[in-house]
Each structure stands twice: as structure tokens, then as C-alpha cells.
mmCIF file of C-alpha atoms in Angstrom:
data_model
loop_
_atom_site.group_PDB
_atom_site.id
_atom_site.type_symbol
_atom_site.label_atom_id
_atom_site.label_comp_id
_atom_site.label_asym_id
_atom_site.label_seq_id
_atom_site.Cartn_x
_atom_site.Cartn_y
_atom_site.Cartn_z
ATOM 1 C CA UNK T 1 123.816 63.126 177.956
ATOM 2 C CA UNK T 2 123.331 63.246 181.735
ATOM 3 C CA UNK T 3 120.326 62.250 183.872
ATOM 4 C CA UNK T 4 118.097 65.056 185.116
ATOM 5 C CA UNK T 5 116.633 63.054 188.002
ATOM 6 C CA UNK T 6 113.334 62.510 186.221
ATOM 7 C CA UNK T 7 111.781 59.031 186.145
ATOM 8 C CA UNK T 8 108.812 59.740 183.883
ATOM 9 C CA UNK T 9 107.856 57.786 180.771
ATOM 10 C CA UNK T 10 108.800 60.759 178.643
ATOM 11 C CA UNK T 11 112.251 60.801 180.250
ATOM 12 C CA UNK T 12 112.620 57.094 179.452
ATOM 13 C CA UNK T 13 111.594 57.609 175.824
ATOM 14 C CA UNK T 14 113.956 60.557 175.557
ATOM 15 C CA UNK T 15 116.764 58.483 177.078
ATOM 16 C CA UNK T 16 116.214 55.713 174.520
ATOM 17 C CA UNK T 17 116.195 58.198 171.666
ATOM 18 C CA UNK T 18 119.368 59.912 172.826
ATOM 19 C CA UNK T 19 121.127 56.679 173.792
ATOM 20 C CA UNK T 20 120.398 55.267 170.353
ATOM 21 C CA UNK T 21 121.758 58.380 168.670
ATOM 22 C CA UNK T 22 124.859 58.598 170.841
ATOM 23 C CA UNK T 23 125.693 54.906 170.476
ATOM 24 C CA UNK T 24 125.203 54.011 174.136
ATOM 25 C CA UNK T 25 122.602 51.508 172.985
ATOM 26 C CA UNK T 26 122.312 49.829 169.585
ATOM 27 C CA UNK T 27 119.882 52.036 167.579
ATOM 28 C CA UNK T 28 117.792 49.020 166.536
ATOM 29 C CA UNK T 29 117.503 47.940 170.179
ATOM 30 C CA UNK T 30 116.533 51.471 171.246
ATOM 31 C CA UNK T 31 113.911 51.665 168.497
ATOM 32 C CA UNK T 32 112.359 48.304 169.369
ATOM 33 C CA UNK T 33 112.214 49.287 173.041
ATOM 34 C CA UNK T 34 110.622 52.621 172.275
ATOM 35 C CA UNK T 35 107.987 50.839 170.258
ATOM 36 C CA UNK T 36 107.339 48.361 173.091
ATOM 37 C CA UNK T 37 106.900 51.222 175.564
ATOM 38 C CA UNK T 38 104.561 53.044 173.214
ATOM 39 C CA UNK T 39 102.490 49.881 172.902
ATOM 40 C CA UNK T 40 102.264 49.331 176.647
ATOM 41 C CA UNK T 41 102.051 52.842 178.028
ATOM 42 C CA UNK T 42 98.348 53.216 177.216
ATOM 43 C CA UNK T 43 97.455 51.146 180.289
ATOM 44 C CA UNK T 44 99.828 52.904 182.687
ATOM 45 C CA UNK T 45 98.383 54.885 185.563
ATOM 46 C CA UNK T 46 99.303 58.553 186.058
ATOM 47 C CA UNK T 47 101.443 57.649 189.054
ATOM 48 C CA UNK T 48 103.366 55.063 187.043
ATOM 49 C CA UNK T 49 103.864 57.571 184.267
ATOM 50 C CA UNK T 50 105.295 60.075 186.696
ATOM 51 C CA UNK T 51 107.619 57.639 188.457
ATOM 52 C CA UNK T 52 108.705 54.483 186.676
ATOM 53 C CA UNK T 53 110.376 53.184 189.833
ATOM 54 C CA UNK T 54 106.955 52.158 191.141
ATOM 55 C CA UNK T 55 106.038 50.345 187.941
ATOM 56 C CA UNK T 56 105.646 46.550 187.866
ATOM 57 C CA UNK T 57 105.813 45.639 184.163
ATOM 58 C CA UNK T 58 104.282 42.175 184.656
ATOM 59 C CA UNK T 59 101.379 43.725 186.497
ATOM 60 C CA UNK T 60 101.011 46.282 183.738
ATOM 61 C CA UNK T 61 100.878 43.491 181.153
ATOM 62 C CA UNK T 62 98.146 41.712 183.121
ATOM 63 C CA UNK T 63 95.897 44.778 182.661
ATOM 64 C CA UNK T 64 95.911 44.432 178.896
ATOM 65 C CA UNK T 65 92.948 42.938 177.126
ATOM 66 C CA UNK T 66 93.565 44.500 173.724
ATOM 67 C CA UNK T 67 96.672 45.085 171.651
ATOM 68 C CA UNK T 68 96.822 46.947 168.333
ATOM 69 C CA UNK T 69 93.030 47.066 168.282
ATOM 70 C CA UNK T 70 92.753 43.300 168.410
ATOM 71 C CA UNK T 71 92.550 40.617 171.106
ATOM 72 C CA UNK T 72 95.767 39.862 172.979
ATOM 73 C CA UNK T 73 98.495 37.810 171.364
ATOM 74 C CA UNK T 74 100.311 36.397 174.344
ATOM 75 C CA UNK T 75 103.608 36.006 172.470
ATOM 76 C CA UNK T 76 103.662 39.598 171.234
ATOM 77 C CA UNK T 77 102.733 40.937 174.652
ATOM 78 C CA UNK T 78 105.487 38.857 176.274
ATOM 79 C CA UNK T 79 107.976 40.258 173.770
ATOM 80 C CA UNK T 80 106.961 43.841 174.563
ATOM 81 C CA UNK T 81 107.137 43.139 178.304
ATOM 82 C CA UNK T 82 110.643 41.715 177.938
ATOM 83 C CA UNK T 83 111.778 44.777 175.990
ATOM 84 C CA UNK T 84 110.109 47.190 178.407
ATOM 85 C CA UNK T 85 111.887 45.508 181.331
ATOM 86 C CA UNK T 86 115.258 45.759 179.600
ATOM 87 C CA UNK T 87 114.618 49.417 178.800
ATOM 88 C CA UNK T 88 113.665 50.101 182.397
ATOM 89 C CA UNK T 89 116.725 48.282 183.721
ATOM 90 C CA UNK T 90 119.006 50.315 181.456
ATOM 91 C CA UNK T 91 117.239 53.566 182.302
ATOM 92 C CA UNK T 92 117.389 53.048 186.065
ATOM 93 C CA UNK T 93 121.035 51.935 185.839
ATOM 94 C CA UNK T 94 121.964 54.962 183.776
ATOM 95 C CA UNK T 95 120.136 57.283 186.197
ATOM 96 C CA UNK T 96 122.103 55.888 189.138
ATOM 97 C CA UNK T 97 125.544 55.545 187.555
ATOM 98 C CA UNK T 98 125.670 57.440 184.259
ATOM 99 C CA UNK T 99 129.456 57.307 184.050
ATOM 100 C CA UNK T 100 129.712 53.527 184.283
ATOM 101 C CA UNK T 101 126.540 52.799 182.298
ATOM 102 C CA UNK T 102 126.498 49.561 180.367
ATOM 103 C CA UNK T 103 123.439 48.290 178.542
ATOM 104 C CA UNK T 104 121.905 44.888 179.286
ATOM 105 C CA UNK T 105 121.781 44.254 175.516
ATOM 106 C CA UNK T 106 119.048 43.530 173.002
ATOM 107 C CA UNK T 107 117.128 40.461 171.890
ATOM 108 C CA UNK T 108 118.893 37.223 171.135
ATOM 109 C CA UNK T 109 118.344 35.421 167.846
ATOM 110 C CA UNK T 110 115.633 32.813 168.238
ATOM 111 C CA UNK T 111 116.018 30.874 165.022
ATOM 112 C CA UNK T 112 119.122 29.034 163.816
ATOM 113 C CA UNK T 113 119.970 29.187 160.087
ATOM 114 C CA UNK T 114 119.906 25.914 158.183
ATOM 115 C CA UNK T 115 122.889 24.730 156.188
ATOM 116 C CA UNK T 116 123.389 26.407 152.801
ATOM 117 C CA UNK T 117 122.237 23.225 151.072
ATOM 118 C CA UNK T 118 118.951 23.439 153.003
ATOM 119 C CA UNK T 119 119.687 20.449 155.235
ATOM 120 C CA UNK T 120 119.246 20.458 158.989
ATOM 121 C CA UNK T 121 121.881 22.264 161.032
ATOM 122 C CA UNK T 122 120.841 20.382 164.183
ATOM 123 C CA UNK T 123 123.159 17.520 165.065
ATOM 124 C CA UNK T 124 121.875 14.093 166.097
ATOM 125 C CA UNK T 125 123.034 14.636 169.685
ATOM 126 C CA UNK T 126 121.378 18.015 169.886
ATOM 127 C CA UNK T 127 118.145 16.598 168.481
ATOM 128 C CA UNK T 128 118.229 13.863 171.138
ATOM 129 C CA UNK T 129 118.850 16.386 173.891
ATOM 130 C CA UNK T 130 115.980 18.504 172.589
ATOM 131 C CA UNK T 131 113.663 15.522 172.512
ATOM 132 C CA UNK T 132 114.492 14.744 176.131
ATOM 133 C CA UNK T 133 114.066 18.367 177.082
ATOM 134 C CA UNK T 134 110.670 18.474 175.382
ATOM 135 C CA UNK T 135 109.547 15.365 177.195
ATOM 136 C CA UNK T 136 110.712 16.717 180.526
ATOM 137 C CA UNK T 137 108.773 19.913 179.991
ATOM 138 C CA UNK T 138 105.709 18.019 178.968
ATOM 139 C CA UNK T 139 105.711 15.186 181.506
ATOM 140 C CA UNK T 140 104.488 15.762 185.030
ATOM 141 C CA UNK T 141 107.217 16.995 187.367
ATOM 142 C CA UNK T 142 107.648 13.639 189.086
ATOM 143 C CA UNK T 143 108.329 11.715 185.855
ATOM 144 C CA UNK T 144 111.881 11.843 184.528
ATOM 145 C CA UNK T 145 112.378 10.714 180.912
ATOM 146 C CA UNK T 146 115.750 9.198 180.012
ATOM 147 C CA UNK T 147 116.541 8.899 176.292
ATOM 148 C CA UNK T 148 118.074 5.425 176.333
ATOM 149 C CA UNK T 149 118.345 4.692 172.616
ATOM 150 C CA UNK T 150 117.463 6.764 169.556
ATOM 151 C CA UNK T 151 114.043 5.101 169.446
ATOM 152 C CA UNK T 152 113.521 4.436 173.147
ATOM 153 C CA UNK T 153 112.871 6.686 176.131
ATOM 154 C CA UNK T 154 112.302 5.286 179.623
ATOM 155 C CA UNK T 155 110.526 7.224 182.350
ATOM 156 C CA UNK T 156 111.439 7.105 186.029
ATOM 157 C CA UNK T 157 108.582 8.246 188.210
ATOM 158 C CA UNK T 158 108.298 9.528 191.746
ATOM 159 C CA UNK T 159 111.869 10.636 192.422
ATOM 160 C CA UNK T 160 111.804 12.819 195.539
ATOM 161 C CA UNK T 161 113.352 16.277 195.396
ATOM 162 C CA UNK T 162 115.577 15.488 198.420
ATOM 163 C CA UNK T 163 117.014 12.265 196.926
ATOM 164 C CA UNK T 164 120.226 11.245 198.716
ATOM 165 C CA UNK T 165 123.263 9.596 197.136
ATOM 166 C CA UNK T 166 122.648 6.289 198.919
ATOM 167 C CA UNK T 167 119.025 6.277 197.725
ATOM 168 C CA UNK T 168 120.191 6.944 194.184
ATOM 169 C CA UNK T 169 122.565 3.960 194.524
ATOM 170 C CA UNK T 170 119.668 1.786 195.620
ATOM 171 C CA UNK T 171 117.678 2.777 192.526
ATOM 172 C CA UNK T 172 120.748 2.089 190.385
ATOM 173 C CA UNK T 173 121.134 -1.388 191.930
ATOM 174 C CA UNK T 174 117.510 -2.219 191.102
ATOM 175 C CA UNK T 175 118.033 -1.072 187.531
ATOM 176 C CA UNK T 176 121.279 -3.081 187.278
ATOM 177 C CA UNK T 177 119.334 -6.175 188.260
ATOM 178 C CA UNK T 178 117.544 -5.914 184.911
ATOM 179 C CA UNK T 179 120.748 -5.950 182.902
ATOM 180 C CA UNK T 180 121.141 -8.787 180.455
ATOM 181 C CA UNK T 181 124.886 -9.321 180.358
ATOM 182 C CA UNK T 182 125.653 -10.630 176.894
ATOM 183 C CA UNK T 183 129.123 -11.998 177.832
ATOM 184 C CA UNK T 184 127.759 -13.882 180.853
ATOM 185 C CA UNK T 185 124.888 -15.415 178.909
ATOM 186 C CA UNK T 186 127.264 -16.573 176.160
ATOM 187 C CA UNK T 187 129.530 -18.258 178.722
ATOM 188 C CA UNK T 188 126.548 -19.984 180.359
ATOM 189 C CA UNK T 189 125.573 -21.282 176.958
ATOM 190 C CA UNK T 190 129.010 -22.810 176.504
ATOM 191 C CA UNK Z 1 72.344 28.505 139.052
ATOM 192 C CA UNK Z 2 70.951 31.381 141.111
ATOM 193 C CA UNK Z 3 72.981 33.878 139.163
ATOM 194 C CA UNK Z 4 71.700 32.476 135.859
ATOM 195 C CA UNK Z 5 68.118 32.791 137.060
ATOM 196 C CA UNK Z 6 68.700 36.471 137.764
ATOM 197 C CA UNK Z 7 70.707 37.204 134.627
ATOM 198 C CA UNK Z 8 68.198 35.564 132.260
ATOM 199 C CA UNK Z 9 65.270 37.955 133.058
ATOM 200 C CA UNK Z 10 67.697 40.877 132.789
ATOM 201 C CA UNK Z 11 68.696 39.698 129.328
ATOM 202 C CA UNK Z 12 65.067 39.256 128.286
ATOM 203 C CA UNK Z 13 64.154 42.737 129.554
ATOM 204 C CA UNK Z 14 67.217 44.224 127.889
ATOM 205 C CA UNK Z 15 66.663 42.620 124.487
ATOM 206 C CA UNK Z 16 62.945 43.402 124.537
ATOM 207 C CA UNK Z 17 63.658 47.013 125.522
ATOM 208 C CA UNK Z 18 66.139 47.464 122.665
ATOM 209 C CA UNK Z 19 63.768 45.839 120.185
ATOM 210 C CA UNK Z 20 60.894 48.038 121.264
ATOM 211 C CA UNK Z 21 63.100 51.132 121.111
ATOM 212 C CA UNK Z 22 64.053 50.329 117.524
ATOM 213 C CA UNK Z 23 60.374 49.840 116.777
ATOM 214 C CA UNK Z 24 59.570 53.196 118.303
ATOM 215 C CA UNK Z 25 62.166 55.116 116.301
ATOM 216 C CA UNK Z 26 61.149 53.496 113.031
ATOM 217 C CA UNK Z 27 59.492 56.356 111.038
ATOM 218 C CA UNK Z 28 57.565 53.976 108.748
ATOM 219 C CA UNK Z 29 55.413 52.615 111.558
ATOM 220 C CA UNK Z 30 52.495 54.395 113.176
ATOM 221 C CA UNK Z 31 49.191 53.532 114.802
ATOM 222 C CA UNK Z 32 47.799 53.152 118.319
ATOM 223 C CA UNK Z 33 50.142 50.231 119.199
ATOM 224 C CA UNK Z 34 53.219 52.123 117.984
ATOM 225 C CA UNK Z 35 52.269 55.473 119.509
ATOM 226 C CA UNK Z 36 50.761 54.447 122.868
ATOM 227 C CA UNK Z 37 51.728 50.936 123.871
ATOM 228 C CA UNK Z 38 55.359 50.759 122.715
ATOM 229 C CA UNK Z 39 56.568 53.640 124.978
ATOM 230 C CA UNK Z 40 54.737 51.995 127.916
ATOM 231 C CA UNK Z 41 56.376 48.664 127.166
ATOM 232 C CA UNK Z 42 59.800 50.304 126.870
ATOM 233 C CA UNK Z 43 59.460 51.930 130.303
ATOM 234 C CA UNK Z 44 58.271 48.576 131.715
ATOM 235 C CA UNK Z 45 61.396 46.890 130.291
ATOM 236 C CA UNK Z 46 63.662 49.595 131.708
ATOM 237 C CA UNK Z 47 62.056 49.264 135.161
ATOM 238 C CA UNK Z 48 62.330 45.480 135.046
ATOM 239 C CA UNK Z 49 65.941 45.644 133.939
ATOM 240 C CA UNK Z 50 66.917 48.124 136.672
ATOM 241 C CA UNK Z 51 64.956 46.401 139.439
ATOM 242 C CA UNK Z 52 66.319 42.956 138.704
ATOM 243 C CA UNK Z 53 69.829 44.369 138.233
ATOM 244 C CA UNK Z 54 69.608 46.197 141.528
ATOM 245 C CA UNK Z 55 68.326 43.155 143.343
ATOM 246 C CA UNK Z 56 71.043 41.032 141.824
ATOM 247 C CA UNK Z 57 73.647 43.513 142.944
ATOM 248 C CA UNK Z 58 72.303 43.700 146.490
ATOM 249 C CA UNK Z 59 71.938 39.955 146.772
ATOM 250 C CA UNK Z 60 75.403 39.410 145.376
ATOM 251 C CA UNK Z 61 77.070 41.901 147.689
ATOM 252 C CA UNK Z 62 75.260 40.499 150.746
ATOM 253 C CA UNK Z 63 76.276 36.984 149.848
ATOM 254 C CA UNK Z 64 79.824 38.124 149.261
ATOM 255 C CA UNK Z 65 79.923 39.874 152.651
ATOM 256 C CA UNK Z 66 78.589 36.775 154.379
ATOM 257 C CA UNK Z 67 81.185 34.554 152.733
ATOM 258 C CA UNK Z 68 83.947 36.962 153.645
ATOM 259 C CA UNK Z 69 82.810 36.895 157.263
ATOM 260 C CA UNK Z 70 82.920 33.102 157.183
ATOM 261 C CA UNK Z 71 86.386 33.161 155.639
ATOM 262 C CA UNK Z 72 87.625 35.634 158.238
ATOM 263 C CA UNK Z 73 86.239 33.496 161.064
ATOM 264 C CA UNK Z 74 88.051 30.489 159.686
ATOM 265 C CA UNK Z 75 91.269 32.310 158.927
ATOM 266 C CA UNK Z 76 91.350 34.026 162.319
ATOM 267 C CA UNK Z 77 91.015 30.762 164.209
ATOM 268 C CA UNK Z 78 94.692 29.885 163.855
ATOM 269 C CA UNK Z 79 96.040 33.403 164.307
ATOM 270 C CA UNK Z 80 97.788 32.388 167.530
ATOM 271 C CA UNK Z 81 99.564 29.518 165.781
ATOM 272 C CA UNK Z 82 100.809 31.942 163.146
ATOM 273 C CA UNK Z 83 101.743 34.363 165.902
ATOM 274 C CA UNK Z 84 103.944 31.676 167.493
ATOM 275 C CA UNK Z 85 105.687 31.148 164.158
ATOM 276 C CA UNK Z 86 106.001 34.880 163.606
ATOM 277 C CA UNK Z 87 107.777 35.299 166.955
ATOM 278 C CA UNK Z 88 109.882 32.181 166.307
ATOM 279 C CA UNK Z 89 111.334 33.707 163.140
ATOM 280 C CA UNK Z 90 111.547 37.248 164.422
ATOM 281 C CA UNK Z 91 114.905 38.887 163.801
ATOM 282 C CA UNK Z 92 116.595 40.257 166.946
ATOM 283 C CA UNK Z 93 114.992 43.623 167.780
ATOM 284 C CA UNK Z 94 112.501 43.243 164.947
ATOM 285 C CA UNK Z 95 108.811 44.025 165.282
ATOM 286 C CA UNK Z 96 106.187 41.273 165.332
ATOM 287 C CA UNK Z 97 103.654 41.258 162.508
ATOM 288 C CA UNK Z 98 100.400 43.126 163.112
ATOM 289 C CA UNK Z 99 97.476 41.013 164.313
ATOM 290 C CA UNK Z 100 95.384 42.081 161.330
ATOM 291 C CA UNK Z 101 98.118 40.906 158.989
ATOM 292 C CA UNK Z 102 98.211 37.472 160.618
ATOM 293 C CA UNK Z 103 94.442 37.168 160.438
ATOM 294 C CA UNK Z 104 93.923 38.172 156.825
ATOM 295 C CA UNK Z 105 97.084 38.545 154.755
ATOM 296 C CA UNK Z 106 97.988 35.472 152.661
ATOM 297 C CA UNK Z 107 101.505 36.885 152.073
ATOM 298 C CA UNK Z 108 102.353 36.115 155.705
ATOM 299 C CA UNK Z 109 102.072 32.404 154.932
ATOM 300 C CA UNK Z 110 104.481 32.611 151.994
ATOM 301 C CA UNK Z 111 106.954 34.498 154.162
ATOM 302 C CA UNK Z 112 106.736 31.880 156.914
ATOM 303 C CA UNK Z 113 107.207 28.987 154.504
ATOM 304 C CA UNK Z 114 110.282 30.736 153.152
ATOM 305 C CA UNK Z 115 111.675 31.324 156.637
ATOM 306 C CA UNK Z 116 111.004 27.759 157.710
ATOM 307 C CA UNK Z 117 113.034 26.594 154.729
ATOM 308 C CA UNK Z 118 115.942 28.777 155.845
ATOM 309 C CA UNK Z 119 115.880 28.559 159.645
ATOM 310 C CA UNK Z 120 115.250 26.219 162.550
ATOM 311 C CA UNK Z 121 113.001 27.722 165.238
ATOM 312 C CA UNK Z 122 114.470 27.375 168.739
ATOM 313 C CA UNK Z 123 113.201 24.785 171.192
ATOM 314 C CA UNK Z 124 111.080 27.229 173.215
ATOM 315 C CA UNK Z 125 109.309 28.378 170.072
ATOM 316 C CA UNK Z 126 108.642 24.793 169.006
ATOM 317 C CA UNK Z 127 107.194 23.894 172.387
ATOM 318 C CA UNK Z 128 105.024 27.033 172.349
ATOM 319 C CA UNK Z 129 103.877 26.091 168.852
ATOM 320 C CA UNK Z 130 102.955 22.568 169.878
ATOM 321 C CA UNK Z 131 101.043 23.803 172.942
ATOM 322 C CA UNK Z 132 99.185 26.277 170.791
ATOM 323 C CA UNK Z 133 98.427 23.453 168.366
ATOM 324 C CA UNK Z 134 96.879 21.438 171.197
ATOM 325 C CA UNK Z 135 94.709 24.395 172.168
ATOM 326 C CA UNK Z 136 93.681 25.294 168.614
ATOM 327 C CA UNK Z 137 92.877 21.777 167.468
ATOM 328 C CA UNK Z 138 89.401 21.524 169.028
ATOM 329 C CA UNK Z 139 88.438 24.964 167.755
ATOM 330 C CA UNK Z 140 89.528 24.316 164.178
ATOM 331 C CA UNK Z 141 87.814 20.937 164.206
ATOM 332 C CA UNK Z 142 84.538 22.594 165.205
ATOM 333 C CA UNK Z 143 84.886 24.975 162.272
ATOM 334 C CA UNK Z 144 84.749 22.232 159.609
ATOM 335 C CA UNK Z 145 81.001 22.881 159.325
ATOM 336 C CA UNK Z 146 81.680 26.576 158.694
ATOM 337 C CA UNK Z 147 84.216 25.741 155.973
ATOM 338 C CA UNK Z 148 81.629 23.476 154.380
ATOM 339 C CA UNK Z 149 79.324 26.495 153.978
ATOM 340 C CA UNK Z 150 81.886 28.093 151.670
ATOM 341 C CA UNK Z 151 82.328 25.100 149.391
ATOM 342 C CA UNK Z 152 83.289 21.435 149.367
ATOM 343 C CA UNK Z 153 86.823 22.379 148.275
ATOM 344 C CA UNK Z 154 87.143 24.774 151.209
ATOM 345 C CA UNK Z 155 86.012 22.013 153.519
ATOM 346 C CA UNK Z 156 88.547 19.550 152.111
ATOM 347 C CA UNK Z 157 91.433 21.951 152.565
ATOM 348 C CA UNK Z 158 90.160 22.855 155.989
ATOM 349 C CA UNK Z 159 90.182 19.187 157.008
ATOM 350 C CA UNK Z 160 93.769 18.984 155.714
ATOM 351 C CA UNK Z 161 94.686 21.994 157.892
ATOM 352 C CA UNK Z 162 93.035 20.435 160.948
ATOM 353 C CA UNK Z 163 94.885 17.217 160.308
ATOM 354 C CA UNK Z 164 98.233 19.004 160.111
ATOM 355 C CA UNK Z 165 97.456 20.869 163.352
ATOM 356 C CA UNK Z 166 96.689 17.502 164.964
ATOM 357 C CA UNK Z 167 100.045 16.141 163.812
ATOM 358 C CA UNK Z 168 101.713 19.281 165.120
ATOM 359 C CA UNK Z 169 100.129 18.836 168.535
ATOM 360 C CA UNK Z 170 101.208 15.187 168.642
ATOM 361 C CA UNK Z 171 104.779 15.736 167.423
ATOM 362 C CA UNK Z 172 107.442 14.794 169.919
ATOM 363 C CA UNK Z 173 110.655 15.926 168.261
ATOM 364 C CA UNK Z 174 112.031 18.826 166.240
ATOM 365 C CA UNK Z 175 111.893 17.072 162.899
ATOM 366 C CA UNK Z 176 108.236 16.105 163.112
ATOM 367 C CA UNK Z 177 107.301 19.501 164.566
ATOM 368 C CA UNK Z 178 108.989 21.359 161.727
ATOM 369 C CA UNK Z 179 107.512 18.966 159.192
ATOM 370 C CA UNK Z 180 103.953 19.353 160.476
ATOM 371 C CA UNK Z 181 104.347 23.139 160.765
ATOM 372 C CA UNK Z 182 105.426 23.219 157.119
ATOM 373 C CA UNK Z 183 102.525 21.018 156.132
ATOM 374 C CA UNK Z 184 100.103 23.247 158.009
ATOM 375 C CA UNK Z 185 101.446 26.370 156.298
ATOM 376 C CA UNK Z 186 101.211 24.778 152.857
ATOM 377 C CA UNK Z 187 97.611 23.729 153.531
ATOM 378 C CA UNK Z 188 96.732 27.223 154.729
ATOM 379 C CA UNK Z 189 98.281 28.669 151.579
ATOM 380 C CA UNK Z 190 96.095 26.387 149.450
ATOM 381 C CA UNK Z 191 93.064 27.398 151.497
ATOM 382 C CA UNK Z 192 93.902 31.081 150.964
ATOM 383 C CA UNK Z 193 94.144 30.556 147.212
ATOM 384 C CA UNK Z 194 90.529 29.447 146.983
ATOM 385 C CA UNK Z 195 88.079 32.099 145.941
ATOM 386 C CA UNK Z 196 85.260 32.768 148.414
#
């Protein structure tokens, strides 16, 4: 299969069909992308249909107010947008350099299987890291959570973006001042 | 009670109609009552039976349609939460479930419970789920009054669903998020099992 210089939606769909059949792209990936394009193409303008190089997929997604005859499901729309973008990237790459074409690949697995005995496959460390990550995403940008102990998270607020090393040392010195040194207190007691 | 009130006159009309018909076909009886009044009474019974039956049918179907609308309103209110879970468990290159399926099909819940028992959703999916929980909580809480119109049992299960969505929105780690998501799904399954 060689490019014919066409950048229409039909050419893209044909490319996905052929690429899937010829093994250039995983058939399941090609099928899912074709479906995403079919879902999204209803809102494309004639100009975008004729030349996909002038298409902004995010802008196209913002025009949607209905999907599958129902109100928008943001997650599903985002999934279709992601697949459309990958399809477009592959298509444009193949059109430019068909000989050295290499696909950007399909979706990655979102869920992680549990252990065969049904127990959690997430280690304690990973769970801690996730908890911190969740708190960072949730807290305002200027508040940094630090998971100190399994049951304790401290928050440092107001750290400037351009923090220098010496300023970081100053913060560290203030924090060190709060340390209760167990060895020292035992010696004092003696 | 309402149904009994409508069925009882139907029964009376039916029994009377049959009795009068047997009276009419009895060859031993004759006279003005038998020849003139009995046929009139039989047609009156038939009319009564059909009219009441028709009204019962119309009333029943209207009531059923209204209850279904209520159920759909309730069930559709957490479609986006289910959508988050659907995407979280989506196989690579798989297709997301149809919106209609998420809004109405009880089998979706069973499938999600099964998948939650087998897989951990990734962090992004969990965060999206919690955010959606925060957004859906107020809406589902407002719908308690609608659930109460279906029945007290519907309302109780609805309150349980709202409570699990609240816990989901307040969860701060994977374990509690997964636990409250499971609880929410189980409560929805119980809600779906109720007749409306």
C-alpha cells in the first residue's frame, strides 16, 4: 500500500482498513480508531473532511454536544479524541515517509490485575506514593503534601516556583529545629 | 388497595353477567323479566365489565409509565460515575459501553462488580471517579424525594447509594476508593432488583 497524496477522511479510513489487514497496525487498534473517527466525523466541516492537515481534533471535540444520541460522556469523548489523534499521527507519518512508517501504537492497559487469590496487587510503597500523588493533585498548587508516616501527611505551603538551593536549606534548618532527638533527650535525663 | 377497588367491580359485573346468561339460556324459564329485562341486564354487565377493565388497563399503564420515567431519572443520574468505571476497566482498544446501556441496563453493574474483583483501576481513573463522585453527590441527594415516590424500599436503597457516593467523594486512598466504589455498585444492583 502506497499513499496517493490524498488527505481526506475517506483516505484515512481506507488507510486504517488496509494497514490493519496488512499488519502495519494491530487490527484491533485499527478497528478502534476507525470507530472513533466514525463517531467524531459527523461534526467535521467539509474543509476538514477534504484535508485532515487543517483539522484540530481538540477543537472538533469541543463542537460536540451529543454522542450516540445521548448527552456527552466526557470520558468516552476523550477516548475517541485520543484515538483520532493517534490515527491522524500515523496517517500523516505514513503519507510523508511510507517506507519508514512506524505506528505510534494503541491504547495502554488502564487496569492492573489483582493477585490470583483476589488480594491487592498494589504494594504498600506504591499505595503510599499514590496517596501522595492524589493529595498533590487535589491540593492547591502552592501546598505540597509530604507523606511522613503511614498515617501522617504534612503539608508545606507557599513554596515559590523559583526556590533556590540556599532557600531550601533555610527551610530545612527550620524543620530540623523541630526535631526531638531521642538520644540527646535520654542523655539529658541521665 | 386501588387495584382491589377496580378488580372487585369487575368481578361483580363478571359473575352477575354469567349468572344472568345462564338464566337467559334456561329453557324452563319465561316471562317478561326473563324475556325483556335479563338481556338488558346482561348487556349492562358486559359494558360495565369492559369499561372498568379498560379504565383499569389505562390507569395501570399510565402509572407504570410514570414509575418507569422516575426510575430512569434516578438511574440516569449516576451515568457519569458508571462511565468513569467503564473507561477504567476498558480493555486496550476496546469500545466503551453505550450510554443507553449505562443508563438502563442492570447487567452493566454485575459486569463492573466482577471486574472490580479482578482488577485495580489506575490512579487517573480513581481520581476521575472521585471527582465525578463529588459532582454527582448533590444531584443524587436531591433525588431522594423522587426515589420516595417509587416506594419506601426504593428510598432506603437510594439513601444507601447516596451514602456510598459520599464516601467515594471523601476517599483519600486507593483502598477506600475501591471499597466505596464496590459498595456503590452493590447498592445500585440492589436498587435495580426492586420492581417499579
